[in-house]
Coordinates of C-alpha atoms in Angstrom, one line a residue:
X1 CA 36.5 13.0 -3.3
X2 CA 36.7 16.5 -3.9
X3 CA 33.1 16.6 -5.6
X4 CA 32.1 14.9 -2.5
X5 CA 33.2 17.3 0.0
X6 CA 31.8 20.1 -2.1
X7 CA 28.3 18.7 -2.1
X8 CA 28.6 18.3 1.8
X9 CA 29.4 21.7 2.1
X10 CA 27.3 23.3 -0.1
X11 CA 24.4 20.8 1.9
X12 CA 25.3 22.5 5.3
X13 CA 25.7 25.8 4.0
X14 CA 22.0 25.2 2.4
X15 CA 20.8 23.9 6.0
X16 CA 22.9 27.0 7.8
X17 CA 21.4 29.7 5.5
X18 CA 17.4 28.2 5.3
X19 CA 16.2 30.4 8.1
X20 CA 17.8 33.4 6.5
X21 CA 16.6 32.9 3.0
X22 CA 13.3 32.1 4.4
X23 CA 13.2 35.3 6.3
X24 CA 14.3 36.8 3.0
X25 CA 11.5 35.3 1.2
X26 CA 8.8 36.6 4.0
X27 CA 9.4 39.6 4.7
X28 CA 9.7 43.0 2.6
X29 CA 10.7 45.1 5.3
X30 CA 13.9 43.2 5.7
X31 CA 14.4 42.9 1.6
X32 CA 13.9 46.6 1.5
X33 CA 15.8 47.6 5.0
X34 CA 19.0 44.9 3.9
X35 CA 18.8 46.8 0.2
X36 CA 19.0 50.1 1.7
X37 CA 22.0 49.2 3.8
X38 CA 23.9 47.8 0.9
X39 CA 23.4 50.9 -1.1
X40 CA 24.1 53.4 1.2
X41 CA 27.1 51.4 1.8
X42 CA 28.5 51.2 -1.4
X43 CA 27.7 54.9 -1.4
X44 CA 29.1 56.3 1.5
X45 CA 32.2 54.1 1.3
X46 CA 32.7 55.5 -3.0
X47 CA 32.0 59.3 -1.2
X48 CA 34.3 58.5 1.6
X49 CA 37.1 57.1 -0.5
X50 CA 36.9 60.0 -2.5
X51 CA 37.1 62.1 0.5
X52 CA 39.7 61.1 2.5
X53 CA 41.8 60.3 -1.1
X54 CA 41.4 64.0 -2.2
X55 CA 42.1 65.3 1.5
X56 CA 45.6 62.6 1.3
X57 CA 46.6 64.6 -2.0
X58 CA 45.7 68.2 -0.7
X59 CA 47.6 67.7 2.3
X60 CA 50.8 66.3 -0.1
X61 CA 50.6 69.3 -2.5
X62 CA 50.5 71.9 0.4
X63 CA 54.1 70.2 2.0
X64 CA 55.3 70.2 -1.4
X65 CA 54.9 73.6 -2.2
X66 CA 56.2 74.3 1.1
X67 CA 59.4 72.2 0.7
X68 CA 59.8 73.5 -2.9
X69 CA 59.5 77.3 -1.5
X70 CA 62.4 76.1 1.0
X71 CA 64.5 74.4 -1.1
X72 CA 65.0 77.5 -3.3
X73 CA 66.1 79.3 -0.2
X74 CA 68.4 76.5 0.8
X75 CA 69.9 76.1 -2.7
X76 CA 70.4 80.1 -2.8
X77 CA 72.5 80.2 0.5
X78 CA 74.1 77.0 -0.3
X79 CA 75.5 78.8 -4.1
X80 CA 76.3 81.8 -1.9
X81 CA 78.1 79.8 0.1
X82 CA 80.3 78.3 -2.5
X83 CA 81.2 80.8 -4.5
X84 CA 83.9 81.2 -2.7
X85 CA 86.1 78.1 -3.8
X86 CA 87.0 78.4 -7.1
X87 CA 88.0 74.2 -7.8
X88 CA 86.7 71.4 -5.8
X89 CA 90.6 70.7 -5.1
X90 CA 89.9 73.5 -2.3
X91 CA 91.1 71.9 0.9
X92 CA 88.1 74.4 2.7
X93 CA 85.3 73.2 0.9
X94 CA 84.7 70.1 3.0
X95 CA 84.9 71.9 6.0
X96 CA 82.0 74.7 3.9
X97 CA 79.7 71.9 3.0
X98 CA 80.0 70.9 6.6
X99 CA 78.8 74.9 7.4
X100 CA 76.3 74.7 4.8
X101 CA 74.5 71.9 5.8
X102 CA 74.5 72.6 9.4
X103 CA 73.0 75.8 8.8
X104 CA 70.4 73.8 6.8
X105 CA 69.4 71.6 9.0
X106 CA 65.5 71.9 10.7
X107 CA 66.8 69.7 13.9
X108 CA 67.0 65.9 14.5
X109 CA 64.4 63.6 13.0
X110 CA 64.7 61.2 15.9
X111 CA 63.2 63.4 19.0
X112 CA 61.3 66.2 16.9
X113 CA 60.7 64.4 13.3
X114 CA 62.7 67.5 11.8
X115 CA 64.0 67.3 8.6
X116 CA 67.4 66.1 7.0
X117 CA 70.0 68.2 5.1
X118 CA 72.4 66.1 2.9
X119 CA 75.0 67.4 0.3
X120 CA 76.9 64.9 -1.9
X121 CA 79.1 65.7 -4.9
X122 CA 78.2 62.8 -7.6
X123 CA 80.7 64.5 -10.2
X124 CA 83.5 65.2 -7.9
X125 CA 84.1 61.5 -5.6
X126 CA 86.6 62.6 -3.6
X127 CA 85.0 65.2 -2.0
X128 CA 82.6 63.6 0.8
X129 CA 78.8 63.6 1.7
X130 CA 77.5 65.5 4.9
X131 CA 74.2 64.7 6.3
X132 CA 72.8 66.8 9.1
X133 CA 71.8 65.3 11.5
X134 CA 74.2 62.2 11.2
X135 CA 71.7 59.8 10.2
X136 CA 71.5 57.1 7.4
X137 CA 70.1 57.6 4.1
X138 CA 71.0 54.6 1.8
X139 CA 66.8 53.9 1.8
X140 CA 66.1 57.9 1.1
X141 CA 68.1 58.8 -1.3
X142 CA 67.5 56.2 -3.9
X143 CA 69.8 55.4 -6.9
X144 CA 67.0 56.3 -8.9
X145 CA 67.0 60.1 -7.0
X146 CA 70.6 60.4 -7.3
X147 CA 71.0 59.9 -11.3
X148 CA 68.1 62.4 -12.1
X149 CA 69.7 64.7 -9.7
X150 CA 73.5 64.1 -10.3
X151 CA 73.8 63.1 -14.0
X152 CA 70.7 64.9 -15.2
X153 CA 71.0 68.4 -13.2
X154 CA 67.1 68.5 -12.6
X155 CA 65.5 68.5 -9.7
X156 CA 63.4 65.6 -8.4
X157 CA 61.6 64.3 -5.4
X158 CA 59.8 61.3 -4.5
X159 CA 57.9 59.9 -1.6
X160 CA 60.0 56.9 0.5
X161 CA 59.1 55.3 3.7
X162 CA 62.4 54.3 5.6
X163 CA 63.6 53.0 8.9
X164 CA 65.4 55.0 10.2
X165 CA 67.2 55.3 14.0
X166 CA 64.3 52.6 14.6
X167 CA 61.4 54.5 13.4
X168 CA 59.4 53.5 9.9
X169 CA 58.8 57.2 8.7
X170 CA 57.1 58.2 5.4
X171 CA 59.7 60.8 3.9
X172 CA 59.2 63.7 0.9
X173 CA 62.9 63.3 -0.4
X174 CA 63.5 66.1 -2.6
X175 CA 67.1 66.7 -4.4
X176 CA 68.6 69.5 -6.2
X177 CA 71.9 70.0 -8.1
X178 CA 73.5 73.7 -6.7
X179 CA 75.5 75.0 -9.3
X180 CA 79.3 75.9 -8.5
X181 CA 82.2 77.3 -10.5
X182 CA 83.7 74.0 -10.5
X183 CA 80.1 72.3 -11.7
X184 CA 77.7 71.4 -9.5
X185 CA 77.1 69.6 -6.3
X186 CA 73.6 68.0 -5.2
X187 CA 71.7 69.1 -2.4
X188 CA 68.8 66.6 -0.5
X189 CA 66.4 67.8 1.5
X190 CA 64.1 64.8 3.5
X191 CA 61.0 66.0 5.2
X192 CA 59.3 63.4 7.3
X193 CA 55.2 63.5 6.8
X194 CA 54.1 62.5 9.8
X195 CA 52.1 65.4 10.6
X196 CA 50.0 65.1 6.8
X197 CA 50.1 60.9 7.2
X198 CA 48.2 62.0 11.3
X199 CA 45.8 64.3 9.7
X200 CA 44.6 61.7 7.0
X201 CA 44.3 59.4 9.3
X202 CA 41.7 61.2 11.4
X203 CA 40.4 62.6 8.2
X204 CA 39.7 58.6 7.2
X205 CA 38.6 57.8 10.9
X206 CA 36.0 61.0 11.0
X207 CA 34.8 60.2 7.2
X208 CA 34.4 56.3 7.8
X209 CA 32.3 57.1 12.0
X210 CA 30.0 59.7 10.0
X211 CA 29.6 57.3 7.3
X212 CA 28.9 54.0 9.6
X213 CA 26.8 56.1 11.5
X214 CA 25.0 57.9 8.7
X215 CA 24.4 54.4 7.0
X216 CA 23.3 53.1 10.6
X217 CA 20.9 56.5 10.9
X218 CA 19.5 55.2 7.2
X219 CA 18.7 52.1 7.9
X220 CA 16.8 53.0 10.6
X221 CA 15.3 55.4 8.5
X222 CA 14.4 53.1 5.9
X223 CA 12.9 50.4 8.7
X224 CA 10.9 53.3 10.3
X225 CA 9.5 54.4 6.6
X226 CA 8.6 50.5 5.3
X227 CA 7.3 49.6 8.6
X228 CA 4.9 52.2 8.3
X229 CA 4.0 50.6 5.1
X230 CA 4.0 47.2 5.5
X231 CA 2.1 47.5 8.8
X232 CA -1.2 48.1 7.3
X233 CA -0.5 45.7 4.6
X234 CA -0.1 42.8 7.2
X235 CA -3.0 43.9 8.8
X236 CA -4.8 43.7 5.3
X237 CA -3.6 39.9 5.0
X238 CA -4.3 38.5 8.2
X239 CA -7.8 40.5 7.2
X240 CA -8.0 38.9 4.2
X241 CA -7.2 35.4 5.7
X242 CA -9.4 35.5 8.0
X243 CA -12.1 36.5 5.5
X244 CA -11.2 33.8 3.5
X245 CA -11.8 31.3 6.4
X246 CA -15.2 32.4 7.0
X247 CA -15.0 35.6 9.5
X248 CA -17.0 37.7 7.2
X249 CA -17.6 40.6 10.0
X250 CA -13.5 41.5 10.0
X251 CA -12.6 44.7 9.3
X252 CA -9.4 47.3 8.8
X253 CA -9.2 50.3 11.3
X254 CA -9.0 53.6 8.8
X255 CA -6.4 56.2 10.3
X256 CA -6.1 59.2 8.6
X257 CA -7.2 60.5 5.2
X258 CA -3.3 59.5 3.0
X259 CA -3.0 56.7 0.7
X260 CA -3.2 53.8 3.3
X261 CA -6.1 54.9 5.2
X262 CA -8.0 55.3 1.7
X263 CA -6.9 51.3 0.7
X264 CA -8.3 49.9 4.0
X265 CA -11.4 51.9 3.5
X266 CA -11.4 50.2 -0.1
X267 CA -10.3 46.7 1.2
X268 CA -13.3 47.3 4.1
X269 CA -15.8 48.3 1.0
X270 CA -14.7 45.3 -1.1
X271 CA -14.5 43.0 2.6
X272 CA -18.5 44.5 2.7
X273 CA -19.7 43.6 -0.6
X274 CA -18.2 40.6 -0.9
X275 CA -19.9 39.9 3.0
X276 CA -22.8 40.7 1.1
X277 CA -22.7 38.5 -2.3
X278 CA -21.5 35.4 0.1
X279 CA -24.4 35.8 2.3
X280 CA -26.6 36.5 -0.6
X281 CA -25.1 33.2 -2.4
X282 CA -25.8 31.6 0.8
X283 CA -29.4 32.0 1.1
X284 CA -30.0 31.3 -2.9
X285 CA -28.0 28.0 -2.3
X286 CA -30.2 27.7 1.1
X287 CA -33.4 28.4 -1.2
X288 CA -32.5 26.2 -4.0
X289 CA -31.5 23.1 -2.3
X290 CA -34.7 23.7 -0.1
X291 CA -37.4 23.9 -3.5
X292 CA -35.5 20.8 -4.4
X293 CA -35.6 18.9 -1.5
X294 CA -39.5 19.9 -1.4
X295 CA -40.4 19.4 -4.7
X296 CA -38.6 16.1 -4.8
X297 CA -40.6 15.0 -1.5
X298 CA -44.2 16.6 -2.7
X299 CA -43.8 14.6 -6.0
X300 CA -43.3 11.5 -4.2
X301 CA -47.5 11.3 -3.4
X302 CA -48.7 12.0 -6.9
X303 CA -46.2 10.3 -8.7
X304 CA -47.1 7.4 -6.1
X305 CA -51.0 7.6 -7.0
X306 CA -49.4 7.8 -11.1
X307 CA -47.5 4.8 -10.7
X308 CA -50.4 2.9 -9.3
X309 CA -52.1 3.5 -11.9
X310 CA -49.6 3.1 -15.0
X311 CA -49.1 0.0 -13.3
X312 CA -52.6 -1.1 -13.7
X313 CA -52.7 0.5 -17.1
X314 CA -49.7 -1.7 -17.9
X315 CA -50.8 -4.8 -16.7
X316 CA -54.0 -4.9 -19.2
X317 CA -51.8 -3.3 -22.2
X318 CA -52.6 -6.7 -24.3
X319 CA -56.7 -6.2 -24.3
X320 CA -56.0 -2.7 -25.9
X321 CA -55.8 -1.1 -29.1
X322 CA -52.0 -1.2 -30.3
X323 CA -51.2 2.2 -30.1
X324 CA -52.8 2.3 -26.7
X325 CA -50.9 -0.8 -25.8
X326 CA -47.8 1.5 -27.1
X327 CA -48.8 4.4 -25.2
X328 CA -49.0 2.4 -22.0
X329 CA -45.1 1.2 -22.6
X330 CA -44.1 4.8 -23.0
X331 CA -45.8 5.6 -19.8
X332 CA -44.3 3.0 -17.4
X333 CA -41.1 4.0 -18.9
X334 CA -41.0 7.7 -18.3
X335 CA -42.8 6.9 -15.3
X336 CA -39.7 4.8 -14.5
X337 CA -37.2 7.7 -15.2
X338 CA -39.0 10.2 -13.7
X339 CA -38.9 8.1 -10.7
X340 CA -35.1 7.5 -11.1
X341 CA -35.1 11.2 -11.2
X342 CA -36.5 12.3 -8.2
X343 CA -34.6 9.6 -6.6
X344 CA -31.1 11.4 -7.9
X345 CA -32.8 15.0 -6.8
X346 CA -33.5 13.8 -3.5
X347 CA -29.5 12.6 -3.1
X348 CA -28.5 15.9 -4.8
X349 CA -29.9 17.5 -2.0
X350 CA -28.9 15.8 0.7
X351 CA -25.2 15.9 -0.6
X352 CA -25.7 20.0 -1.0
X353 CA -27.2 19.8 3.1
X354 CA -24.5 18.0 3.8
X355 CA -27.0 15.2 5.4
X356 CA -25.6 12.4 3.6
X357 CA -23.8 10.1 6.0
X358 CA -21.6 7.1 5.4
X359 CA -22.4 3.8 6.4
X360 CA -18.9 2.0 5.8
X361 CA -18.2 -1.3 7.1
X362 CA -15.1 -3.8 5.9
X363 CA -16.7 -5.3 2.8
X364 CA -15.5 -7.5 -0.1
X365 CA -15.3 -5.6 -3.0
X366 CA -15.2 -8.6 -5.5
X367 CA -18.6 -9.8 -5.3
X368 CA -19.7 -6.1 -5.5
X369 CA -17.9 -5.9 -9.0
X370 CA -19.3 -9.2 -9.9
X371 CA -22.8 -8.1 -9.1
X372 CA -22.4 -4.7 -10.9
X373 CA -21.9 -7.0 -14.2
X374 CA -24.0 -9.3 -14.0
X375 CA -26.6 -6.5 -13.5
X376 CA -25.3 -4.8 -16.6
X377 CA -25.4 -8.1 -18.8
X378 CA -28.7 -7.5 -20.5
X379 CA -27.9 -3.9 -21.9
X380 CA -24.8 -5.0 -22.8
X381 CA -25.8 -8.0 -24.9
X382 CA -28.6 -5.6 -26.3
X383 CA -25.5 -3.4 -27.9
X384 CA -23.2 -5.6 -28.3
X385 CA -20.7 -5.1 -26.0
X386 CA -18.9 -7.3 -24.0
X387 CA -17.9 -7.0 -20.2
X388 CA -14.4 -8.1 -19.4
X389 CA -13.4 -8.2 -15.7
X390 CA -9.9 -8.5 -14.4
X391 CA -10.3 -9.0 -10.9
X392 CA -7.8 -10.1 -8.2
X393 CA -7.8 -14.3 -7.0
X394 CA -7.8 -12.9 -2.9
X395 CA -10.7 -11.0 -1.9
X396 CA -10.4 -7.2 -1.8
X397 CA -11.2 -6.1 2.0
X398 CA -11.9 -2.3 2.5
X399 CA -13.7 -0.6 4.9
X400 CA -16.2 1.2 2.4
X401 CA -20.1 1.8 2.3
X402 CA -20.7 -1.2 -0.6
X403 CA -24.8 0.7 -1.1
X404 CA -22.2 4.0 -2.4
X405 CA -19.3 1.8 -4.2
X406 CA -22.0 -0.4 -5.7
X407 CA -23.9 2.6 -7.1
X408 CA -21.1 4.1 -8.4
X409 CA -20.0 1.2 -10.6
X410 CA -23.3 0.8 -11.9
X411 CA -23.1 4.4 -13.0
X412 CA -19.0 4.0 -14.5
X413 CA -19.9 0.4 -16.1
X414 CA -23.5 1.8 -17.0
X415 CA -22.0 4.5 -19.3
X416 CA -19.3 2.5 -20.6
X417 CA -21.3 0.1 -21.7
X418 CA -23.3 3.1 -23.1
X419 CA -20.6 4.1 -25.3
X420 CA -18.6 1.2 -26.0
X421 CA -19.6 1.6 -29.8
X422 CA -19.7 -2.7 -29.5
X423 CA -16.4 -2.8 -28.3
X424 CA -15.6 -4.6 -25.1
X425 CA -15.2 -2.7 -22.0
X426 CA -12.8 -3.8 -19.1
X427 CA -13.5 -3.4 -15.2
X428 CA -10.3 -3.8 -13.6
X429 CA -10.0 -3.7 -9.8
X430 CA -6.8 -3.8 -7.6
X431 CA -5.2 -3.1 -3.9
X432 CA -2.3 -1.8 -1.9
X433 CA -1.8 -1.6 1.7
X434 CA -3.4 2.2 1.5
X435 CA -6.0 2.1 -1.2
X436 CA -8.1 0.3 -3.3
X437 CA -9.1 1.3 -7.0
X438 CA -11.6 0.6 -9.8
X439 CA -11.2 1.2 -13.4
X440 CA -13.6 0.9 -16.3
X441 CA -11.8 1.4 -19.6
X442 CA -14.1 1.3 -22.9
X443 CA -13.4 2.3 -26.3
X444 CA -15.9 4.3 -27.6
X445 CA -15.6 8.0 -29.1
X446 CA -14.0 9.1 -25.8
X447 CA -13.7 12.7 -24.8
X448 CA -12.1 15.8 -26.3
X449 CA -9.7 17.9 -24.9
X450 CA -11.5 19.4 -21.1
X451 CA -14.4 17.4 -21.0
X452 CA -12.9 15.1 -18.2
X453 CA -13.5 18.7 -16.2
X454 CA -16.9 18.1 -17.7
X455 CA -18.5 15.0 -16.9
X456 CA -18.8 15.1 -13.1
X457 CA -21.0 18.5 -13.9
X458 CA -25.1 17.7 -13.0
X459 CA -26.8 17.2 -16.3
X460 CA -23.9 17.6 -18.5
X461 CA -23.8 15.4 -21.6
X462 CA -20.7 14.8 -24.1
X463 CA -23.9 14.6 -27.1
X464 CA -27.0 15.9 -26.5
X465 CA -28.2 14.6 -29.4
X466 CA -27.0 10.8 -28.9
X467 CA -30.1 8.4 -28.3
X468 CA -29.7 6.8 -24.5
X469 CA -30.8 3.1 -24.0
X470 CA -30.8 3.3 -20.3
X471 CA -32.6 6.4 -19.6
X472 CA -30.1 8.0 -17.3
X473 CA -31.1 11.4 -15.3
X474 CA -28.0 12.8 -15.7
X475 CA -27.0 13.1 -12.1
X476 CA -25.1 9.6 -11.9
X477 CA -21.7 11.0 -12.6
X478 CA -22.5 13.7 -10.2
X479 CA -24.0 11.6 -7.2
X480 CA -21.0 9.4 -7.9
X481 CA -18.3 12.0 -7.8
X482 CA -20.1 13.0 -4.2
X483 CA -19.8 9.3 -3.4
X484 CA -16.1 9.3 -3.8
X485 CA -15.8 12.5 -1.6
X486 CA -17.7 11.4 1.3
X487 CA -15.6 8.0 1.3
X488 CA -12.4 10.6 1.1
X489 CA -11.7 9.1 -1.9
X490 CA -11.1 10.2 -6.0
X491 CA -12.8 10.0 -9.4
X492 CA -11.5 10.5 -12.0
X493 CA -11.8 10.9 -15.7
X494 CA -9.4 10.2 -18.8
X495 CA -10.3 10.1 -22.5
X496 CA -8.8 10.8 -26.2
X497 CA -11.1 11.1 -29.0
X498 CA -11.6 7.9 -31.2
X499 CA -9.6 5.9 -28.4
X500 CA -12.3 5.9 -25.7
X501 CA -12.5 7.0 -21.9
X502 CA -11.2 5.6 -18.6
X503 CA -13.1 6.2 -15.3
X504 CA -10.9 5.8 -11.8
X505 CA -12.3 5.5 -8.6
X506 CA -9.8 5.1 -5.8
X507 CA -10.8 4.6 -2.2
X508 CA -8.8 4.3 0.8
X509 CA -8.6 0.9 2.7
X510 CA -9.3 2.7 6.3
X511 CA -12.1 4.8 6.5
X512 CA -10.5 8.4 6.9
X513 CA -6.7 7.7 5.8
X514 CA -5.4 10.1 3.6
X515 CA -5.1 9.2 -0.2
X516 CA -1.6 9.6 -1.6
X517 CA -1.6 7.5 -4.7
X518 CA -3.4 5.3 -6.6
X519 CA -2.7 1.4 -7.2
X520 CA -4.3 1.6 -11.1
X521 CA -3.0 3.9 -13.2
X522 CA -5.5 6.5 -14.5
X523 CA -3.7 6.4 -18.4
X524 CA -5.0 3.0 -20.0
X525 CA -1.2 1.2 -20.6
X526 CA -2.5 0.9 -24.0
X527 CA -2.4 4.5 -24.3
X528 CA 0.8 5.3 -22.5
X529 CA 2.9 5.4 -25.6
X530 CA 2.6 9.1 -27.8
X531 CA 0.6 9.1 -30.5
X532 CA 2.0 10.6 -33.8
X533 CA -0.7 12.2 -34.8
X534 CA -2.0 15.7 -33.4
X535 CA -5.0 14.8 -32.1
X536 CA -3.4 11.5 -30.4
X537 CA -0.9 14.2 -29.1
X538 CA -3.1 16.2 -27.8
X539 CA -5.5 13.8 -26.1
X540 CA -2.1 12.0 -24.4
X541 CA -1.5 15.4 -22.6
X542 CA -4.8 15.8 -21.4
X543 CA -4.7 15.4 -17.5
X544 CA -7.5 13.8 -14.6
X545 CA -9.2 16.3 -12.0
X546 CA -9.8 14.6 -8.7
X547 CA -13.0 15.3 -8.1

């Protein structure tokens, strides 16, 4: 129960104090203002303690030596006084010790806080006490007092607050034996401290109003002095994000020739050449995609008029020699991946002029699947691998362009089947209420540590030196990862060397819903357990990029 109550509470505090750690978080001028306050707190308070302590004891030392000074005097007249009776049987020394102490006595502590006179013989009992004025002084004169005093013959003071006629008043008690020809006799003298007790309180009220006020006047100080720092360094961040967001004209306004007006002349500089790379980039990229767009459409005509005639070439390959025969073959092949190629190009570019357009309509993505294999069957009966598919009984409804999702299979299944090393590769395809995914596991040589960051790069090949049986361009992994984009979709890559690759593709159901997860896993769940070995240890911790 307690436990209980405790998380609650810590919960609401948590809630209570977000907007202030947030703050805290956010902004250095507060951080450095709040930090500046709590150490010239600390400081002033230490200083101030000090202060008003060592003004307290000054003050106490000066009205000791002044009630010191006085008792000497009053213990002189007192022995004076009391020379006279030779015995304490003297039936005039009561009536003396009244004299004495009346003469003694400042006034009465009740209407003018004067002091108190008291005389007491501890060694003789039957002689009695006289206090002037006639006021109690059982909590002045302590038992503690009265034994140094009596039974030691020293003289000792101490400090005592004591009610007394109805007023609490902080007392210097100070007691001293007055030697007599029949011993000695002890004489008190009680000096109220009221006026030292007033001025340390106004010392401590004047030392803690300059200290508020001098901790007040810092923080100020220190808001005034970071603002003027942090000022241009906002200005630099909302420059900077707005920059970042494409407003490559934005400036800093340079005041002055200190420190900050030289870093927004060197954040304008940088903001300048950067303008200048980006806009430089910008028309490369502009020129590039531009030659390939041309080149690709300028090639279509010849390589048109080529293909004619390969074509015819082809047709009459069996009335030639064999190695023109064999030539002929070669020829309608390139022919066919050049062709392939300039087909990719032409997509490239239209993905980089961000021309390509989606033509998604609510499609069955089961027959598209079926279709990709069946397509594939040929190549994969020429190496020897075999096409498993694990598809769902229900149809598989998305709203999808199925020209795209049927492309991009044929790329993923093409280059499993690729290298499947004549083992069987698996096309899997399942479905949530959000999104819809594709994966095509094979179990070839796979990929090394980074190269599923690799294969989605244009013309990037695990093994250059690998002979292809399909002719590929290079671009398929490419076009397809700008497939998956443009559906606002993912591919994604997974492989371990020796254990073989798995290729994701995850689409939403809606056209334009968000992606949040995926209904396929992108780590095969014959690879979910950890390997023993390095390399299996390695491969297991590689991670997907959404591409």
């Amino acid at each position: 129960m307690v436990r209980r109550y405790w998380r609650v509470l810590v919960r609401r505090f948590s809630v209570w104090a977000s907007p202030a750690h947030r703050a805290w978080r956010r902004s250095l001028q507060l951080r450095v203002v709040t930090l500046t306050l709590v150490a010239s707190s600390l400081l002033v308070a230490a200083f101030g303690w000090f202060i008003a302590d060592r003004s307290a004891k000054i003050l106490l030392s000066r009205a000791q030596d002044e009630v010191q000074v006085s008792m000497r005097n009053k213990v002189g007249y007192a022995e004076q006084q009391l020379t006279v009776h030779p015995q304490a049987r003297d039936p005039r020394l009561p009536y003396t010790f009244t004299t004495i102490v009346g003469q003694l006595a400042d006034g009465d502590p009740a209407e003018s806080g004067g002091s108190v006179v008291s005389m007491r013989a501890g060694q003789n009992p039957e002689l009695p006490s006289i206090t002037s004025p006639n006021v109690p002084t059982e909590e002045l004169i302590t038992a503690d007092l009265v034994r140094r005093v009596s039974d030691d013959g020293k003289v000792a003071n101490q400090i005592v607050t004591a009610r007394v006629n109805g007023h609490t008043t902080k007392y210097l008690v100070t007691g001293s034996p007055v030697p007599t020809s029949f011993g000695h006799v002890e004489l008190y003298y009680m000096v109220p401290l009221t006026t030292e007790d007033s001025a340390a309180n106004q010392i401590r009220t004047t030392v803690l109003a300059t200290g508020l006020a001098l901790v007040i006047m810092l923080g100020v100080i220190a808001g005034l002095v970071t603002r003027l720092v942090v000022t241009p360094v906002r200005v630099a961040a909302r420059t900077a994000q707005r920059l970042s967001a494409g407003l490559l004209d934005q400036r800093m306004k340079v005041d002055g020739e200190d420190d900050l007006a030289l870093l927004a002349a060197s954040f304008n500089q940088m903001a300048a050449n950067l303008q200048r790379q980006i806009v430089r980039l910008e028309e490369l990229s502009r020129l590039q995609r531009r030659f390939t767009s041309d080149v690709s459409h300028e090639l279509r005509t010849p390589l048109t008029t080529v293909r004619m005639a390969a074509d015819l070439i082809f047709a009459e390959r069996d009335e030639f020699d064999p190695a023109v025969a064999r030539s002929a073959e070669l020829l309608q092949a390139e022919l066919d991946r050049f062709e392939s190629l300039l087909t990719d190009l032409l997509e490239i570019s239209r993905f980089d002029a961000g021309f390509a357009a989606l033509d998604a309509e609510h499609t069955d993505l089961v027959p598209i699947v079926e279709r990709v294999a069946d397509g594939l069957t040929g190549l994969a009966e020429r190496v020897g691998v075999e096409i498993e598919l694990r598809l769902p009984d229900t149809p598989v409804i998305a709203e999808v362009d199925p020209r795209r999702v049927e492309r991009v299979l044929r790329n993923l299944v093409g280059n499993a089947v690729e290298h499947g090393e004549a083992k069987p590769v698996q096309v899997t395809l399942a479905c949530d209420d959000a999104a819809v995914a594709v994966t095509v596991r094979d179990h070839g040589i796979g990929l090394k540590p980074g190269e599923e960051r690799l294969v989605f790069n244009r013309f990037w090949r695990a093994d250059p030196s690998r002979a292809r049986q399909t002719g590929g361009t290079g671009l398929g992994l490419s076009i397809s990862a700008e497939d998956a984009r443009l559906h606002g979709g993912w591919l994604e890559a997974w492989g371990a060397p020796g254990e073989g690759a798995q290729f994701r593709l995850t689409l939403p159901v809606r056209s334009g819903d968000r992606l949040l997860a995926a209904p396929l896993p992108l780590i095969p769940r014959d690879r979910a357990p950890a390997l023993p070995s390095p390399e299996g240890a390695a491969a297991e911790a590689v991670k997907a990029e959404v591409v």
